[in-house]
PDB file of C-alpha atoms in Angstrom:
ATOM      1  CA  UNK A  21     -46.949 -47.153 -10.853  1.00  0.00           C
ATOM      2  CA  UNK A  22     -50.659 -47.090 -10.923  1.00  0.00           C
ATOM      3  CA  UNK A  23     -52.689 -49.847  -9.250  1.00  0.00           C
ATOM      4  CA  UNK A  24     -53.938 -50.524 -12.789  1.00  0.00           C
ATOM      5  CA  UNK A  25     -50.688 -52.226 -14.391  1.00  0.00           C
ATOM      6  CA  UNK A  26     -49.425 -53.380 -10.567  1.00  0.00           C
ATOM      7  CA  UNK A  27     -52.439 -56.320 -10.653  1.00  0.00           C
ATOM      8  CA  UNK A  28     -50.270 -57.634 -13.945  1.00  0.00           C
ATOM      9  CA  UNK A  29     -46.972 -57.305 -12.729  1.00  0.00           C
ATOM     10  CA  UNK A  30     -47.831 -59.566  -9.821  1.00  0.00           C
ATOM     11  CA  UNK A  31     -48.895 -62.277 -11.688  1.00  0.00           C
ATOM     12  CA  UNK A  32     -46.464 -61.802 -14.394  1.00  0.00           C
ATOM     13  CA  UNK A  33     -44.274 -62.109 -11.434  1.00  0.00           C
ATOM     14  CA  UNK A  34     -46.135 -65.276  -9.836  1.00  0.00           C
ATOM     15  CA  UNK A  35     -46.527 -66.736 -13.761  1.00  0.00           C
ATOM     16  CA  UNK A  36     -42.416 -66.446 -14.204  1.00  0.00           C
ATOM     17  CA  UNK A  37     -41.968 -68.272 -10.436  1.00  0.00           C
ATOM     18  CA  UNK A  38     -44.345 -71.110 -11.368  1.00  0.00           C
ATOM     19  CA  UNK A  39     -42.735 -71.606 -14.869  1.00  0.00           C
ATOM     20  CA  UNK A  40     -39.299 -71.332 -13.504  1.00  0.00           C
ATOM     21  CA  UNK A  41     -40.306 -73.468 -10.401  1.00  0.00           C
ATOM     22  CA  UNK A  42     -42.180 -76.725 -12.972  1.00  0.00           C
ATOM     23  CA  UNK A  43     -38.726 -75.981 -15.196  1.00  0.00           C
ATOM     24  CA  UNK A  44     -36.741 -77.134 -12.689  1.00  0.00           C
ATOM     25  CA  UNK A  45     -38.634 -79.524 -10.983  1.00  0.00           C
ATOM     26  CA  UNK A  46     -38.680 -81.097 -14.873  1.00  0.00           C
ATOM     27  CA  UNK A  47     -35.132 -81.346 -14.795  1.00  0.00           C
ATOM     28  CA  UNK A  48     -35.154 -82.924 -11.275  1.00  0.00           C
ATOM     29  CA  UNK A  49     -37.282 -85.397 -12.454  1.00  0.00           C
ATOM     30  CA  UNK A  50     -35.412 -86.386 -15.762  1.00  0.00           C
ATOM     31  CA  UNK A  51     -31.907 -87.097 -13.804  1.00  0.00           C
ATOM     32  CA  UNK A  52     -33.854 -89.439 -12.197  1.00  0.00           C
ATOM     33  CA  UNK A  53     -35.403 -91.179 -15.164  1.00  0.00           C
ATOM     34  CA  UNK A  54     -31.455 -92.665 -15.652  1.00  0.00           C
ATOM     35  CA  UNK A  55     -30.017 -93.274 -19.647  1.00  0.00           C
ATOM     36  CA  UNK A  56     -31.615 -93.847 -22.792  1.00  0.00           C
ATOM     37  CA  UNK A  57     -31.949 -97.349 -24.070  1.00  0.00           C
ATOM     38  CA  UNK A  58     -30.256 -96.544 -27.621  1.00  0.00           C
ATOM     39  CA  UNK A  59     -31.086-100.579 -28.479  1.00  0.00           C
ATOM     40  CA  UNK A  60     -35.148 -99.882 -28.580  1.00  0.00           C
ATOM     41  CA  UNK A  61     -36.917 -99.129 -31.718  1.00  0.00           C
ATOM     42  CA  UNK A  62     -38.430 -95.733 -31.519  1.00  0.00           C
ATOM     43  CA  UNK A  63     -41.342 -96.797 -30.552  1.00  0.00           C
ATOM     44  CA  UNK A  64     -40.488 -98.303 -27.676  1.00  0.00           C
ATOM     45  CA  UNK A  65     -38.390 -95.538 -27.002  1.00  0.00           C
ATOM     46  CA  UNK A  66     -41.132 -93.246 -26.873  1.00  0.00           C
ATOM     47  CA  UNK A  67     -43.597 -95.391 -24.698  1.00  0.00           C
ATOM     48  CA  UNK A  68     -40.558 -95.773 -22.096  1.00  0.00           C
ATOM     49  CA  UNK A  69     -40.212 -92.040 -21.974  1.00  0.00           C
ATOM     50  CA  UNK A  70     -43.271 -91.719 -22.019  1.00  0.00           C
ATOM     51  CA  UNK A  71     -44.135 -94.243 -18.829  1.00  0.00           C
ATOM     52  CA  UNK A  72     -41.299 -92.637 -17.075  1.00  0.00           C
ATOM     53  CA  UNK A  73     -42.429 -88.993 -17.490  1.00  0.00           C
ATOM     54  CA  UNK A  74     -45.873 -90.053 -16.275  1.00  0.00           C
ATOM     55  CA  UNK A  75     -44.348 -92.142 -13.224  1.00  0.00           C
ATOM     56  CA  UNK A  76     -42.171 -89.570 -11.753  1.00  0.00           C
ATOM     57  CA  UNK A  77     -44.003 -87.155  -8.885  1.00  0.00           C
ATOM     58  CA  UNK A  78     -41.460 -84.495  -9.734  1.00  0.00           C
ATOM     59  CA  UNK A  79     -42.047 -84.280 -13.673  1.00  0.00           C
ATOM     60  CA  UNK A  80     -45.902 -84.402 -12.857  1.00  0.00           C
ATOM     61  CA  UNK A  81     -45.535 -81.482 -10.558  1.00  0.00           C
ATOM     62  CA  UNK A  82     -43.354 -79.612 -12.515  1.00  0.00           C
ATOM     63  CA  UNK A  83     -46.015 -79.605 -15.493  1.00  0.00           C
ATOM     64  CA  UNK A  84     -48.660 -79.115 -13.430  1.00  0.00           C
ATOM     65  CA  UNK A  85     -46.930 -75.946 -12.344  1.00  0.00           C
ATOM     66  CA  UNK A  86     -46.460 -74.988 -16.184  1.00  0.00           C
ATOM     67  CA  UNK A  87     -50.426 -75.654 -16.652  1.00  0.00           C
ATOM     68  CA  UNK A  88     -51.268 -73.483 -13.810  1.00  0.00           C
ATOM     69  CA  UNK A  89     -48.501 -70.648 -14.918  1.00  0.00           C
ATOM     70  CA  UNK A  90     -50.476 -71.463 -18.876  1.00  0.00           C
ATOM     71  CA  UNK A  91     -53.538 -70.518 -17.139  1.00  0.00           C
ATOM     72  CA  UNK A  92     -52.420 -67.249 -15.705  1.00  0.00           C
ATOM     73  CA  UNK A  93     -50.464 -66.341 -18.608  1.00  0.00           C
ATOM     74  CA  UNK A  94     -54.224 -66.204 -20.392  1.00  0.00           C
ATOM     75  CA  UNK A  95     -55.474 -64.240 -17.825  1.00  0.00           C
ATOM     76  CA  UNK A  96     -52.326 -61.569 -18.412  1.00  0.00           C
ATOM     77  CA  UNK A  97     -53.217 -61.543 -22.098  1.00  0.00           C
ATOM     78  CA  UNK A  98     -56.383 -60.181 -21.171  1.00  0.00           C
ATOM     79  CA  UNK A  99     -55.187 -57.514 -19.324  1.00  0.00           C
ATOM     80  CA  UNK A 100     -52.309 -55.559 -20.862  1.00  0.00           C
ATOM     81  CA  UNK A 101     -50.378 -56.020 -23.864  1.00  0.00           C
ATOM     82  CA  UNK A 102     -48.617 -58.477 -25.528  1.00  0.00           C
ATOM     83  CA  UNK A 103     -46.047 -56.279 -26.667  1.00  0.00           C
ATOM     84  CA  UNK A 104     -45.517 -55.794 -22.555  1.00  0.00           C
ATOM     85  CA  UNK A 105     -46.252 -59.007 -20.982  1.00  0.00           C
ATOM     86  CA  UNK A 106     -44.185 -61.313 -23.526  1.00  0.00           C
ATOM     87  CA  UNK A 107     -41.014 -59.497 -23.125  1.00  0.00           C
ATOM     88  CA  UNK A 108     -41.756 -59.295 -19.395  1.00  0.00           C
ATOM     89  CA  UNK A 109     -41.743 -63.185 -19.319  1.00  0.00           C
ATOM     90  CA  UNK A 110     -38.110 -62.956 -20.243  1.00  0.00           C
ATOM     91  CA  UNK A 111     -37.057 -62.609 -17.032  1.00  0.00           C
ATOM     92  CA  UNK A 112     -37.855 -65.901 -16.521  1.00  0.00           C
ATOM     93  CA  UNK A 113     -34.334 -66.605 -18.122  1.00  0.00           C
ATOM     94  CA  UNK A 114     -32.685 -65.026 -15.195  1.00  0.00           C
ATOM     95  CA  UNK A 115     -34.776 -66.593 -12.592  1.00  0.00           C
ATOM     96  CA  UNK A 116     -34.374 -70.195 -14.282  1.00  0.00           C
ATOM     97  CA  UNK A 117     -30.834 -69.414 -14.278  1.00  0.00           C
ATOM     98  CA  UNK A 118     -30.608 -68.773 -10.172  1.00  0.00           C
ATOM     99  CA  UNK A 119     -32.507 -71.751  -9.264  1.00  0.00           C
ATOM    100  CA  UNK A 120     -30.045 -73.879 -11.494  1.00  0.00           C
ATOM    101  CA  UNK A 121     -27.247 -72.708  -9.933  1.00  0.00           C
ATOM    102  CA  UNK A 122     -28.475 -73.028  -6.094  1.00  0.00           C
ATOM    103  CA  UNK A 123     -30.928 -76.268  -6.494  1.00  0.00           C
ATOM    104  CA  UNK A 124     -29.099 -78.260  -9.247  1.00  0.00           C
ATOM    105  CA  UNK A 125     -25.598 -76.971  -8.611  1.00  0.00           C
ATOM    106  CA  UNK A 126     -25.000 -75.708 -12.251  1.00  0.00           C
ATOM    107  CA  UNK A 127     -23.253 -73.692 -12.702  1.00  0.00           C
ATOM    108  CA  UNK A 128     -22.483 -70.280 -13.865  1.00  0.00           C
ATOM    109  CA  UNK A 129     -20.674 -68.778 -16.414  1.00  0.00           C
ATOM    110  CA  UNK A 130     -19.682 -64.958 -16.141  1.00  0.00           C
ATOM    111  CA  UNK A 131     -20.625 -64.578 -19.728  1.00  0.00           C
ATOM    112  CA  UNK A 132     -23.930 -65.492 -18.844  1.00  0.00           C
ATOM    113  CA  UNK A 133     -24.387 -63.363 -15.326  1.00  0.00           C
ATOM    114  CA  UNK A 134     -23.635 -60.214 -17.697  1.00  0.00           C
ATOM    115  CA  UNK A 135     -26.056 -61.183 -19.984  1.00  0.00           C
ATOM    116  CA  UNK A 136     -28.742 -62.015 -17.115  1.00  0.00           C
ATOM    117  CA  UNK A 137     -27.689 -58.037 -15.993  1.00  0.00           C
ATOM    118  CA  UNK A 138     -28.595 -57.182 -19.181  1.00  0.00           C
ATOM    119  CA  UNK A 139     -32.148 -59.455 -19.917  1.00  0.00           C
ATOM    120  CA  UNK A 140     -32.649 -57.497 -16.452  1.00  0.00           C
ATOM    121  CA  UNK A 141     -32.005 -54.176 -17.585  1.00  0.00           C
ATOM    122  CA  UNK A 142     -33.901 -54.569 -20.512  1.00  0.00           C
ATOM    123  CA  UNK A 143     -37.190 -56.360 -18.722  1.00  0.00           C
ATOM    124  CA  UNK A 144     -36.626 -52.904 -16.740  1.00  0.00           C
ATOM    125  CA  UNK A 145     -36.205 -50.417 -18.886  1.00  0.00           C
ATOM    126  CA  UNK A 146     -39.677 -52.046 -20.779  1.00  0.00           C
ATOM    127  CA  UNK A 147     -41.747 -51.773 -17.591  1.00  0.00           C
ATOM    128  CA  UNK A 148     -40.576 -48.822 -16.422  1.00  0.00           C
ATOM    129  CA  UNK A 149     -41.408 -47.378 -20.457  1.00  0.00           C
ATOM    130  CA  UNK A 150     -45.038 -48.750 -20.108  1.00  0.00           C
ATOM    131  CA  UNK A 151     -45.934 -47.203 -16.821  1.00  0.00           C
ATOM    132  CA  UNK A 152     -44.638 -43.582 -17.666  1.00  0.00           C
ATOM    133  CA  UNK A 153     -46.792 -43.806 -20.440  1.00  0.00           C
ATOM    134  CA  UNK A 154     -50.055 -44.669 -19.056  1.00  0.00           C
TER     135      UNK A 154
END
């Protein structure tokens, strides 16, 4: 792999950790925010939300996380190819899918681990396409 399309991988690899990392943090943060008060207007509905996304240390770090990973993403785009980075970022699936099942306790359908095997094989079998043809 030349050192050229490494510099990528490693922060496609860092940009899928962060975003899989604020995902999950996100989803920390909203069991905490408790029910939905179906009796408020909409509007109400939405400030509430909105005050509780905004109070809670975990949502705030988990989109913080997603800014920084938005930030990176940009600087990926500059570098190599859409039609190779965005695919690559569907590996994120599979990682999102690990740290459900050993931080939240989902968990995991055997449906779904074959189809992580194959989101896998296919994020492979595009990198591995890209750097025999550079």
């Amino acid at each position: 792999m030349s050192k050229q399309l490494l510099t990528p991988i490693i922060m496609l690899l860092v940009n899928i950790i962060l975003g899989s990392s604020g995902q999950i943090l996100m989803k920390i943060g909203t069991r905490q925010m408790g029910s939905i008060d179906k009796n408020l207007n909409i509007a109400s509905g939405v400030w509430n939300t909105f005050v509780n996304i905004f109070s809670n240390p975990q949502i705030l770090l988990g989109l913080s996380l997603y800014a920084v990973s938005a930030v990176i993403w940009l600087r990926i785009l500059r570098q190599v190819n859409l039609s190779f980075a965005y695919p690559m970022m569907s590996f994120s699936y599979v990682v999102v899918v690990i740290l459900s099942a050993l931080i939240l306790g989902e968990k995991v359908p055997s449906v779904t681990i074959i189809g992580l095997i194959f989101i896998t094989l296919g994020v492979s079998l595009i990198g591995f396409g890209y750097s025999a043809a550079k």
